[in-house]
Short mmCIF file of C-alpha atoms in Angstrom, two decimals:
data_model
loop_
_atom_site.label_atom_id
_atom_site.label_comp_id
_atom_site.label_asym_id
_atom_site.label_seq_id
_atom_site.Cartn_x
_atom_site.Cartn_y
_atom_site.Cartn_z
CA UNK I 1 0.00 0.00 0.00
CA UNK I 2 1.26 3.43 -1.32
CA UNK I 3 1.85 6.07 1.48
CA UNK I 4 1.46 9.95 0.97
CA UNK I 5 4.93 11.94 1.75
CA UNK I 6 5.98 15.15 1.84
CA UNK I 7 9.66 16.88 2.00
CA UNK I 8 11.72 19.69 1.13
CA UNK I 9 14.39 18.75 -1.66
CA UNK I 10 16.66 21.61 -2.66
CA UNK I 11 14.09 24.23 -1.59
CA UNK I 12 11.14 22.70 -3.65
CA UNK I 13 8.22 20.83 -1.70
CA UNK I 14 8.04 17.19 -2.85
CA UNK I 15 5.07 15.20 -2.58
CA UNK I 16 4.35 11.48 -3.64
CA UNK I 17 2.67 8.17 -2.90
CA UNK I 18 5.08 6.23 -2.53
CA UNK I 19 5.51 2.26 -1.47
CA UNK I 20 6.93 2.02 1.89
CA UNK I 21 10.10 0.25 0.84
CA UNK I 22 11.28 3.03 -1.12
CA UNK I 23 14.91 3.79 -0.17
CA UNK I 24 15.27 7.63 0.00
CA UNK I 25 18.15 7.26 -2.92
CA UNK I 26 15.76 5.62 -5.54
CA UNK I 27 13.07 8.37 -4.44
CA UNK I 28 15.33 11.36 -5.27
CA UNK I 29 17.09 9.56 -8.32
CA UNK I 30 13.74 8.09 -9.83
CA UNK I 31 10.89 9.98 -8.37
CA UNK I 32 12.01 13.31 -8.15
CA UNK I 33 14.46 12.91 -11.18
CA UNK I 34 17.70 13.97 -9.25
CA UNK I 35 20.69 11.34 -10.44
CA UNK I 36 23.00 13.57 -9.03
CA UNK I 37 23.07 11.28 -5.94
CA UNK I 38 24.86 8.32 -6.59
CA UNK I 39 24.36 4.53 -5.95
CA UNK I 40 27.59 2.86 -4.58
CA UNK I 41 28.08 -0.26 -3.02
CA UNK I 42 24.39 0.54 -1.48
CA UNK I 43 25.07 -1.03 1.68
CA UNK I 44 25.99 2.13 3.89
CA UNK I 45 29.46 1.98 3.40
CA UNK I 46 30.62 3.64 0.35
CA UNK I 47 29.06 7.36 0.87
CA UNK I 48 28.19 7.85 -2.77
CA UNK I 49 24.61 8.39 -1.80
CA UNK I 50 25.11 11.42 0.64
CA UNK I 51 22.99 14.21 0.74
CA UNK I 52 22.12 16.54 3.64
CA UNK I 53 19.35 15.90 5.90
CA UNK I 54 18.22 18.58 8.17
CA UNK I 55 21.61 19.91 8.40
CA UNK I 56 23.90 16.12 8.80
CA UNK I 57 25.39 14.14 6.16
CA UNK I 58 23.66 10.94 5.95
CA UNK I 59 23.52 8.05 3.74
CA UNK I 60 20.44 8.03 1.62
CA UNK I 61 20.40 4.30 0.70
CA UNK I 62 19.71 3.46 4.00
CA UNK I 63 16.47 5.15 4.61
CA UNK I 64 13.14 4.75 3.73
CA UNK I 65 11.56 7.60 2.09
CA UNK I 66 9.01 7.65 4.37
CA UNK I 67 10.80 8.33 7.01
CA UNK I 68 11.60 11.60 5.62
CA UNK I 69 8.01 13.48 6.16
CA UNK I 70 8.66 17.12 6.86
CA UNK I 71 12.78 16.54 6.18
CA UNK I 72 15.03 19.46 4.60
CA UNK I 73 16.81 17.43 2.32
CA UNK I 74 19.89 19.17 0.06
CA UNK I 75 21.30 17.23 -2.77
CA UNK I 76 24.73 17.77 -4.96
CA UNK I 77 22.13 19.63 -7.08
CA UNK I 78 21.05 22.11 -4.44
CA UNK I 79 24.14 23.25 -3.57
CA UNK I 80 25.46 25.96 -6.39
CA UNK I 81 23.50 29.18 -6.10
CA UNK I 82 22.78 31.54 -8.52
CA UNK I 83 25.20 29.96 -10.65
CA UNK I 84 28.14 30.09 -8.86
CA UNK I 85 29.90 26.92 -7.66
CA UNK I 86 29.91 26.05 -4.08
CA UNK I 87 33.35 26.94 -2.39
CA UNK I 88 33.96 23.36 -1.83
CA UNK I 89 32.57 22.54 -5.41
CA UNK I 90 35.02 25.13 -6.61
CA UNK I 91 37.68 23.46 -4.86
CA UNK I 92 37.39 20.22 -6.23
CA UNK I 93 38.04 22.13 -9.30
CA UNK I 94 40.97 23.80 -8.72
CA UNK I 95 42.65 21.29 -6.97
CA UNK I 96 41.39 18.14 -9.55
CA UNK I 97 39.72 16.32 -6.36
CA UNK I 98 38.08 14.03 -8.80
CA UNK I 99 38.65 11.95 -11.78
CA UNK I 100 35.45 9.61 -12.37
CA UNK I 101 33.17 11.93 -10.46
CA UNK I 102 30.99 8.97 -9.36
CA UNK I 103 32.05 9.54 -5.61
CA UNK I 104 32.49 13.26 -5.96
CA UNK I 105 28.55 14.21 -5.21
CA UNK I 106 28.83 12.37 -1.95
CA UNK I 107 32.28 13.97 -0.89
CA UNK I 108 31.43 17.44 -1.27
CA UNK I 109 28.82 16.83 0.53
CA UNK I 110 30.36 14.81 3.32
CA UNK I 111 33.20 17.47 2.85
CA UNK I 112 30.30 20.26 3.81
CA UNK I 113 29.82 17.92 7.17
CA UNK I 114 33.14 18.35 7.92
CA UNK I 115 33.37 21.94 7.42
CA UNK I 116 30.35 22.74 9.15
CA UNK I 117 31.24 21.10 12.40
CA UNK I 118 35.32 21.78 12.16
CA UNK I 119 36.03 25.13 9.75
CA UNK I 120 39.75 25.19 10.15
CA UNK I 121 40.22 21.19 9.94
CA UNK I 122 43.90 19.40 10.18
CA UNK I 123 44.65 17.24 7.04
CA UNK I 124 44.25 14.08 10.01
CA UNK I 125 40.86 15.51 10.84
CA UNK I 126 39.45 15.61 7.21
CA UNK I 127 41.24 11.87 6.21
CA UNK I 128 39.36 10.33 9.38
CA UNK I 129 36.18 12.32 8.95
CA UNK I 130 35.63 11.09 5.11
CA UNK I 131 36.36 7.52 6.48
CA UNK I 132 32.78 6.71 5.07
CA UNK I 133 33.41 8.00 1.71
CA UNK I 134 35.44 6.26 -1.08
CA UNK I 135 37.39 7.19 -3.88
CA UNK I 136 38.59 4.15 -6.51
CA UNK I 137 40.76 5.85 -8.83
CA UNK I 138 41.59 9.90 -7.58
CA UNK I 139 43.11 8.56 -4.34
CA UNK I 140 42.52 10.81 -1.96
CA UNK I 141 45.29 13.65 -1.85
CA UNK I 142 43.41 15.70 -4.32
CA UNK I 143 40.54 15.25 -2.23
CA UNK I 144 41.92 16.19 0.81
CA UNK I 145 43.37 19.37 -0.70
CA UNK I 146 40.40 20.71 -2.53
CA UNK I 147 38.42 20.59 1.32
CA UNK I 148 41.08 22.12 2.31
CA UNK I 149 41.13 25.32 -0.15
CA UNK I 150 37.50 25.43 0.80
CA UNK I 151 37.95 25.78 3.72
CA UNK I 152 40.26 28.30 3.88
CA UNK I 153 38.23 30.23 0.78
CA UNK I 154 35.75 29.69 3.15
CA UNK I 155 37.43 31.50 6.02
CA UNK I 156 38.36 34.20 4.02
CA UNK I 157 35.00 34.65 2.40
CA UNK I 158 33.65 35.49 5.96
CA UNK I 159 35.78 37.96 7.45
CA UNK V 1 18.51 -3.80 -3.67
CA UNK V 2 14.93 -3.44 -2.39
CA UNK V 3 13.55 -4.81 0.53
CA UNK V 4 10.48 -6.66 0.88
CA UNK V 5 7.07 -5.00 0.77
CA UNK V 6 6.14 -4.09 4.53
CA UNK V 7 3.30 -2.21 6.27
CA UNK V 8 5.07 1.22 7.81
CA UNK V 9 3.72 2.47 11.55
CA UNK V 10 4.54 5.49 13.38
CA UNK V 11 3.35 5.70 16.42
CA UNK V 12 3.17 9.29 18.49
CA UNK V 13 4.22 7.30 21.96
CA UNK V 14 5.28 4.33 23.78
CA UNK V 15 2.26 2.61 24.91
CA UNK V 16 0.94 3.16 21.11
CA UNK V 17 3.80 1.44 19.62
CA UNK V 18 3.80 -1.26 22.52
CA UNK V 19 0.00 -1.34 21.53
CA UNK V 20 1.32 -2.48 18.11
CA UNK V 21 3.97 -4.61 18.56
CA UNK V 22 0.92 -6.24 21.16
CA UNK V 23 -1.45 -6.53 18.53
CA UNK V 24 1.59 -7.42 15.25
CA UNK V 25 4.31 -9.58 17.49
CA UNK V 26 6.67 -11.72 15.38
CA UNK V 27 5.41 -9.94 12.23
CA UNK V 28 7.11 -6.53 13.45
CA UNK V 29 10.15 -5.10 13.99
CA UNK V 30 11.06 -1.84 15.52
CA UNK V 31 13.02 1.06 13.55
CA UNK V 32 15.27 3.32 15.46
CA UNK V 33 17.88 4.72 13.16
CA UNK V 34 17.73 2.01 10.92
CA UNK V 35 21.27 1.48 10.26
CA UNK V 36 21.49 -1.98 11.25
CA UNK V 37 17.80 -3.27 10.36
CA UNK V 38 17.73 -1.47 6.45
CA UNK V 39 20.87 -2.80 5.87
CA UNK V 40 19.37 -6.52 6.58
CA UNK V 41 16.14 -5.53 5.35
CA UNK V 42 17.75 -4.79 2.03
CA UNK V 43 19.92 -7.93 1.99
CA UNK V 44 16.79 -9.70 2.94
CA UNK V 45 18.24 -11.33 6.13
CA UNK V 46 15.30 -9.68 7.97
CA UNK V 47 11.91 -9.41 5.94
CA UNK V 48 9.34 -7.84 8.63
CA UNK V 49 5.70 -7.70 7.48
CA UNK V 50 5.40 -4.61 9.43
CA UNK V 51 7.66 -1.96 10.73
CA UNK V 52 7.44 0.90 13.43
CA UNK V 53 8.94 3.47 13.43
CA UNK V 54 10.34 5.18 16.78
CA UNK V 55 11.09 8.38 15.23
CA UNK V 56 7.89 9.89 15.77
CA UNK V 57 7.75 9.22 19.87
CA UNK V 58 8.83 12.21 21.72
CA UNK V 59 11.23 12.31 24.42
CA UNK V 60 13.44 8.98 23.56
CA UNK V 61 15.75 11.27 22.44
CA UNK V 62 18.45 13.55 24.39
CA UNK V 63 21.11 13.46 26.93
CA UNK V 64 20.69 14.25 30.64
CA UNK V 65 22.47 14.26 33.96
CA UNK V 66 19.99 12.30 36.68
CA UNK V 67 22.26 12.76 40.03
CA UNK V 68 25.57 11.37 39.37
CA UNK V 69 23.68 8.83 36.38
CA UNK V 70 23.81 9.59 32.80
CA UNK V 71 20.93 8.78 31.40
CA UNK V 72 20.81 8.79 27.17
CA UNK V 73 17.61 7.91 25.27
CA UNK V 74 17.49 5.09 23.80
CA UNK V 75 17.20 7.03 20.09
CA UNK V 76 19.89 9.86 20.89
CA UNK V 77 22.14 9.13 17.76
CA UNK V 78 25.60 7.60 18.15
CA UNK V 79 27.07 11.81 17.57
CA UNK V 80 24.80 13.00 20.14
CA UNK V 81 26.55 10.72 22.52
CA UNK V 82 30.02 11.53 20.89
CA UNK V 83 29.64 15.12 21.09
CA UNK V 84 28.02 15.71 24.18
CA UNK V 85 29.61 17.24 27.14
CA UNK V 86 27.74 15.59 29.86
CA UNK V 87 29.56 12.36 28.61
CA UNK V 88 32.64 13.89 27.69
CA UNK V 89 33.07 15.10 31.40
CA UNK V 90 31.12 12.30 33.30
CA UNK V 91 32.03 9.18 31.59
CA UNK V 92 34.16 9.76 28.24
CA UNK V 93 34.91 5.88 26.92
CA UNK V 94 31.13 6.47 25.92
CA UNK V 95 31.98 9.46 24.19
CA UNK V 96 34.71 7.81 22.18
CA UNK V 97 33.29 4.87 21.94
CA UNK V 98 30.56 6.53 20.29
CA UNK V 99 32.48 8.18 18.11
CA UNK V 100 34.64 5.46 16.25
CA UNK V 101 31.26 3.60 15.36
CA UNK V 102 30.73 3.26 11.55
CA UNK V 103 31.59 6.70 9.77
CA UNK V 104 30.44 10.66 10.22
CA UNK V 105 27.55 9.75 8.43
CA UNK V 106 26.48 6.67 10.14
CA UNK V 107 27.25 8.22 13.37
CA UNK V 108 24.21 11.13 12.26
CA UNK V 109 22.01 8.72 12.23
CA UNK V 110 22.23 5.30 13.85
CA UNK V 111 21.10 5.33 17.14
CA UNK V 112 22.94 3.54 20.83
CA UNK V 113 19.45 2.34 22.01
CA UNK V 114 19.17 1.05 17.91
CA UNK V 115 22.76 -0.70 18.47
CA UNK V 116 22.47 -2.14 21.98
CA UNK V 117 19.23 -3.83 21.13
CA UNK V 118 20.24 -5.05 17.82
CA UNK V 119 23.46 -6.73 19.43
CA UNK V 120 25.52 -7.02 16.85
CA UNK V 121 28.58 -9.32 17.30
CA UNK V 122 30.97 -7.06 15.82
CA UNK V 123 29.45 -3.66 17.56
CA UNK V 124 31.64 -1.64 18.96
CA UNK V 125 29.09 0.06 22.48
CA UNK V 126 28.59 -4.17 23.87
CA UNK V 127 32.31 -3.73 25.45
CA UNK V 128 32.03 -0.76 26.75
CA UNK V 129 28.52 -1.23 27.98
CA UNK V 130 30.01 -3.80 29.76
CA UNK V 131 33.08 -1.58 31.20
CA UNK V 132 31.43 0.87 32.25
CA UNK V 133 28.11 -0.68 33.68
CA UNK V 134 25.34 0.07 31.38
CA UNK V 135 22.12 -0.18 32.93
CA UNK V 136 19.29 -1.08 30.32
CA UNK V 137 15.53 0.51 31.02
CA UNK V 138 12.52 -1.52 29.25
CA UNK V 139 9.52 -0.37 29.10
CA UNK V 140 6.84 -2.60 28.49
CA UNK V 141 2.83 -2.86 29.33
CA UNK V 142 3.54 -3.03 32.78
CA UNK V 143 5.83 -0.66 33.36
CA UNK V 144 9.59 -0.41 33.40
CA UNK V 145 11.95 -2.52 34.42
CA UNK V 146 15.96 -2.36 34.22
CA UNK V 147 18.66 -5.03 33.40
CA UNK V 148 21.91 -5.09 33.64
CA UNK V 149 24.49 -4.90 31.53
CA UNK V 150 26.18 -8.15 32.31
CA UNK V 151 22.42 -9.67 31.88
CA UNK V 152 21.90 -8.21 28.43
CA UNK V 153 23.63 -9.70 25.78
CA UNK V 154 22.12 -13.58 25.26
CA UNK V 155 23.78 -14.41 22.02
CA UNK V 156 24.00 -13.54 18.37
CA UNK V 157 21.74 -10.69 17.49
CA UNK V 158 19.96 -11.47 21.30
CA UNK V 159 19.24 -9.65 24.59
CA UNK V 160 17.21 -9.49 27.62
CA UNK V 161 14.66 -7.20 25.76
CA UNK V 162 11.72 -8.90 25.70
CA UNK V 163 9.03 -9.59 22.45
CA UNK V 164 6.56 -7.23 24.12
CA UNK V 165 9.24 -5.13 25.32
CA UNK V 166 10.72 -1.21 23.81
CA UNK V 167 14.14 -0.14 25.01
CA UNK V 168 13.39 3.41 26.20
CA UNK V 169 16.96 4.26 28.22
CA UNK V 170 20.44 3.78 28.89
CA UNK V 171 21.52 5.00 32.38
CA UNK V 172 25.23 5.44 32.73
CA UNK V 173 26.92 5.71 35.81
CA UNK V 174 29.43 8.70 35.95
CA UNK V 175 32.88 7.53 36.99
CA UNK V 176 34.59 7.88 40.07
CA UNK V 177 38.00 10.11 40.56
CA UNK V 178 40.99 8.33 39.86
CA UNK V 179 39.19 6.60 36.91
CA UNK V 180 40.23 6.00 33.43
CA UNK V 181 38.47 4.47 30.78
CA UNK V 182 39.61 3.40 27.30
CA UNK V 183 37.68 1.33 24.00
CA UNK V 184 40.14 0.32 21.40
CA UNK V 185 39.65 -2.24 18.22
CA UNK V 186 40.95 -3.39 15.32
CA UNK V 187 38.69 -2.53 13.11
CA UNK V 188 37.28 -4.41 9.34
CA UNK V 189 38.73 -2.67 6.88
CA UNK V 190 35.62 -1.85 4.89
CA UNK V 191 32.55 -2.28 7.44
CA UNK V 192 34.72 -0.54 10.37
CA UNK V 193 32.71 -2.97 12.54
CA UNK V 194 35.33 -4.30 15.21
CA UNK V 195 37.07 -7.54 14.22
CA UNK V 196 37.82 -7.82 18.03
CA UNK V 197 37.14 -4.75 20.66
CA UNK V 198 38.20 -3.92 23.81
CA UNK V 199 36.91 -1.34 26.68
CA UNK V 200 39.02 -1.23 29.99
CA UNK V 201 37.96 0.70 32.97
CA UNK V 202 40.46 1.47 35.93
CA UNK V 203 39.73 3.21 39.12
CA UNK V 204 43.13 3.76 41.13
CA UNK V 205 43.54 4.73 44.94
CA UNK V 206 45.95 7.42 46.09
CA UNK V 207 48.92 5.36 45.93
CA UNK V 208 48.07 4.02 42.63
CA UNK V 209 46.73 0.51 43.53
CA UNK V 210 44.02 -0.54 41.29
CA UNK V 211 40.61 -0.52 43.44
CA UNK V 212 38.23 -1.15 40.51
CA UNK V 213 38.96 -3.03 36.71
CA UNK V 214 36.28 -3.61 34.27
CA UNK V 215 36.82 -4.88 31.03
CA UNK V 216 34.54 -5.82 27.55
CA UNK V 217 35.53 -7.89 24.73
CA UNK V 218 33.64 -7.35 21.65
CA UNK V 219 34.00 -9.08 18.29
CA UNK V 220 35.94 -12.14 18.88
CA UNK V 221 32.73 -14.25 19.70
CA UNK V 222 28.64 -14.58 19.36
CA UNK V 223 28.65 -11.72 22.45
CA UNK V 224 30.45 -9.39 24.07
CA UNK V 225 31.52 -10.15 27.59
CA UNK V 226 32.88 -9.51 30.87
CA UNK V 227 36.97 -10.51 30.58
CA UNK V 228 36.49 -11.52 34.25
CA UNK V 229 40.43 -13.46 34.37
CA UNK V 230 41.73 -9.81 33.35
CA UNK V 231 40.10 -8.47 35.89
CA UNK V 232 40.65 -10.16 38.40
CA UNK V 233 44.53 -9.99 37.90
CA UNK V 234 44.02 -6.20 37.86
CA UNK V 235 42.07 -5.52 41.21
CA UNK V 236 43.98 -4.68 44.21
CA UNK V 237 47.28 -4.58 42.14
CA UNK V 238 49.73 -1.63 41.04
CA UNK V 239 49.18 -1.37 37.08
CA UNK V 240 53.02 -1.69 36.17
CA UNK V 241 53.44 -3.05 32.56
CA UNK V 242 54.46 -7.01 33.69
CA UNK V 243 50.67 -6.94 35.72
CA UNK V 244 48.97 -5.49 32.84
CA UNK V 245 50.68 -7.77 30.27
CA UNK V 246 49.92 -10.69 32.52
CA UNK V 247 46.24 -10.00 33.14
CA UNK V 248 45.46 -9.45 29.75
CA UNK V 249 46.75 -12.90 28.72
CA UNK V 250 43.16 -14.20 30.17
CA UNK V 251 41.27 -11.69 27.46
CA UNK V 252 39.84 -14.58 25.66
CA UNK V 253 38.91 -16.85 28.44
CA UNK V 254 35.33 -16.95 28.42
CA UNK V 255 35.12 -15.67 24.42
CA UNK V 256 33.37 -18.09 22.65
CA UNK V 257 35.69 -16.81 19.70
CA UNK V 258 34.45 -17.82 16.43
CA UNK V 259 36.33 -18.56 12.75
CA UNK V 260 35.10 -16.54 10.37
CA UNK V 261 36.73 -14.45 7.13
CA UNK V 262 38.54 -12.12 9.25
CA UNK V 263 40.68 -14.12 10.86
CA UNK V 264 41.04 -17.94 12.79
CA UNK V 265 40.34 -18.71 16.44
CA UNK V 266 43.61 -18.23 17.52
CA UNK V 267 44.15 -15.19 15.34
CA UNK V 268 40.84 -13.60 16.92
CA UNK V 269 41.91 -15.13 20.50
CA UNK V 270 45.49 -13.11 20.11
CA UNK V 271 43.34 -10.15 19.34
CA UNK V 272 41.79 -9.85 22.44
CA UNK V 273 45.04 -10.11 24.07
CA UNK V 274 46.64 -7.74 22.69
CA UNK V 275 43.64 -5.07 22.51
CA UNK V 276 42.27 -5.73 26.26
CA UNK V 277 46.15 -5.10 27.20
CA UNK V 278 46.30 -2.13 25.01
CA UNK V 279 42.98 -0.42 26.44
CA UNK V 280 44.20 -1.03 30.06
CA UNK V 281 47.55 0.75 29.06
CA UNK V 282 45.46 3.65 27.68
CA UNK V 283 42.97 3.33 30.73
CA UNK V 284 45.81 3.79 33.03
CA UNK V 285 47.06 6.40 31.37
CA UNK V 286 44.23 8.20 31.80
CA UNK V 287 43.24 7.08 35.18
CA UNK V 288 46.77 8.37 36.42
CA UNK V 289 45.79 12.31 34.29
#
């Protein structure tokens, strides 16, 4: 039986029926039409599927989308605004933090954990905080670099 | 990888969603954070015809100080307990426990009640439930009742909670002075769930003599447990290295270690040894400021 639910994806309302087994990843990829959210190893360890959930990084293949009644949810998508890459977006650019892109969505926005909770991380801090993201062909030097020109873009942006 | 096709509940309290696991029993299965149950749901190792959801119930959630006991709802999320200073100051080897379960995003979600009810082998929280003297509150239709941690963990994927039965709370006592508390593991390289775990709590006098040694071992077996031959060669001694080293020989006595991918029984077995002696060293440490 199809349930009614109701969330905020990038700033738009989204509202389905939707069976109750619906993983939160298939409703943003299929439903709402969003691929930018990846599917990995889809058993909560790779972080491809990351998106922001009421302000945390969390792993959409591992919840329901009914679950997510009411939720703020920001995708890879919802992140640029007015055009204008994210800083951390941006700094995947300069500093080539991806090759593939298929894990990139999910790091920037496991990255935007990170930077959020920590602004002026060490190089340790970021490495063990994007534990639960990985890379198979960038490595993650690049990675690790471009988080840290956000953040210090970042930094400078606000003073 | 979908799951199977289940009814979805969310009740707005306790006694509604013990009304329904009542009135569904073996048909239902509870949801905290989900990161243990989706997982299997998806895999199909757990097919539930209905589920219900705890998110919904107010007040399982949140971190408070009840006079010298911590007390953490049972769906506070495993970075609630990592980052919160009531822990941090009162009882810390929760804290860090806490936070070296899963990943960042894991850790958002998945919840302690969620993990300590689920029992999973490999969980990191079972040892240092154990260590530090959990005390497990379960509410059912008549009433509360608590249990112990050394009474909670039956076996594989088992504890004391009954059918009928909702963990609500995790009380925590807060340590005395002159304690020090460490977890340590070695953990899977991929799942970061601990091949073998170890939590060590010391409590030393003035003069350094060990008054108080409690020690979990996670991982190795079908439960964690109470390394009671460490112990017991830790109580009333001074913690030089030779007593450590020798106490923590006896880490696997009573660890109904099992074979499996990661490693044989004696590899798992030298595990424990070497991680219960390493968390005392670290619980010292500590212990001693």
């Amino acid at each position: 039986m199809k349930l009614p639910v109701k969330m905020t994806i990038n700033g738009q309302t989204q509202s389905h029926e939707v069976e109750p087994r619906l993983l939160l990843v298939h409703y943003i990829r299929e439903v709402v039409g969003l691929t930018g959210t990846h599917v990995g190893c889809d058993t909560s360890q790779c972080g491809a599927c990351t998106i922001l959930m009421n302000g945390v990084a969390v792993k959409s293949c591992t919840f329901f989308a009914v679950q997510c009644e009411d939720a703020k949810i920001t995708t890879i998508e919802g992140l640029a605004k007015d055009g204008e890459l994210h800083p951390i977006q941006q700094g995947f650019w300069e500093k080539h933090g991806l090759q593939c892109g298929f894990c990139t969505p999910g790091m920037i926005l496991a990255a935007w954990q990170i930077l959020d909770r920590t602004p002026s991380p060490t190089e340790e801090q970021i490495r063990h905080q994007l534990e639960g993201n990985l890379c198979r062909c960038t490595g993650y030097h690049n990675i690790v670099k471009a988080i840290q020109w956000a953040a210090e873009n970042m930094a400078t942006a606000k003073k | 990888m979908y799951p199977a096709a289940f009814e979805y509940h969310t009740p707005g309290s306790v006694r509604e969603a013990l009304s329904l696991l009542g009135k569904l029993g073996d048909d239902a299965k509870l949801l905290a954070g989900g990161h243990s149950l989706i997982p299997m749901m998806k895999l199909r190792l757990a097919q539930p015809k209905h589920v219900i959801d705890l998110r919904r119930v107010p007040g399982l959630a949140g971190i408070k100080d009840d006079k010298g006991t911590i007390v953490i709802g049972a769906m506070t999320t495993h970075w609630q307990v990592e980052s919160s200073p009531v822990l941090r100051e009162k009882c810390p080897i929760v804290s860090d426990t806490a936070g070296v379960i899963g990943d960042p995003a894991v850790r958002n979600v998945g919840t302690i009640g969620g993990s300590l009810a689920h029992a999973d082998p490999a969980a990191d929280m079972p040892a240092t439930a154990i260590a530090a003297g959990f005390e497990f509150v379960c509410e059912g239709a008549k009433g509360r009742r608590t249990v112990k941690a050394d009474d909670w963990f039956k076996g594989l994927m088992s504890t004391a909670v009954g059918d009928d039965e909702i963990l609500v709370e995790i009380r925590v006592p807060a340590w005395a002075a002159g304690s020090g508390g460490a977890y340590l593991k070695f953990p899977h390289p991929a799942s970061r769930f601990a091949v073998v775990g170890a939590a060590a709590m010391v409590t030393l006098d003035g003069t350094g003599v060990c008054t108080k040694a409690s020690v979990g071992i996670t991982g190795a077996g079908t439960k964690a447990v109470r390394a009671k031959g460490v112990e017991a060669g830790l109580t009333g001694q001074t913690l030089d290295q030779a007593t450590i080293e020798v106490a923590a020989q006896k880490a696997a006595e009573g660890v109904d270690v099992q074979a499996d991918l990661q490693g044989s029984v004696e590899y798992k077995s030298h595990l424990c040894r070497v991680f219960a002696r390493r968390a005392i060293e670290a619980a010292v440490k500590r212990a001693k400021g």
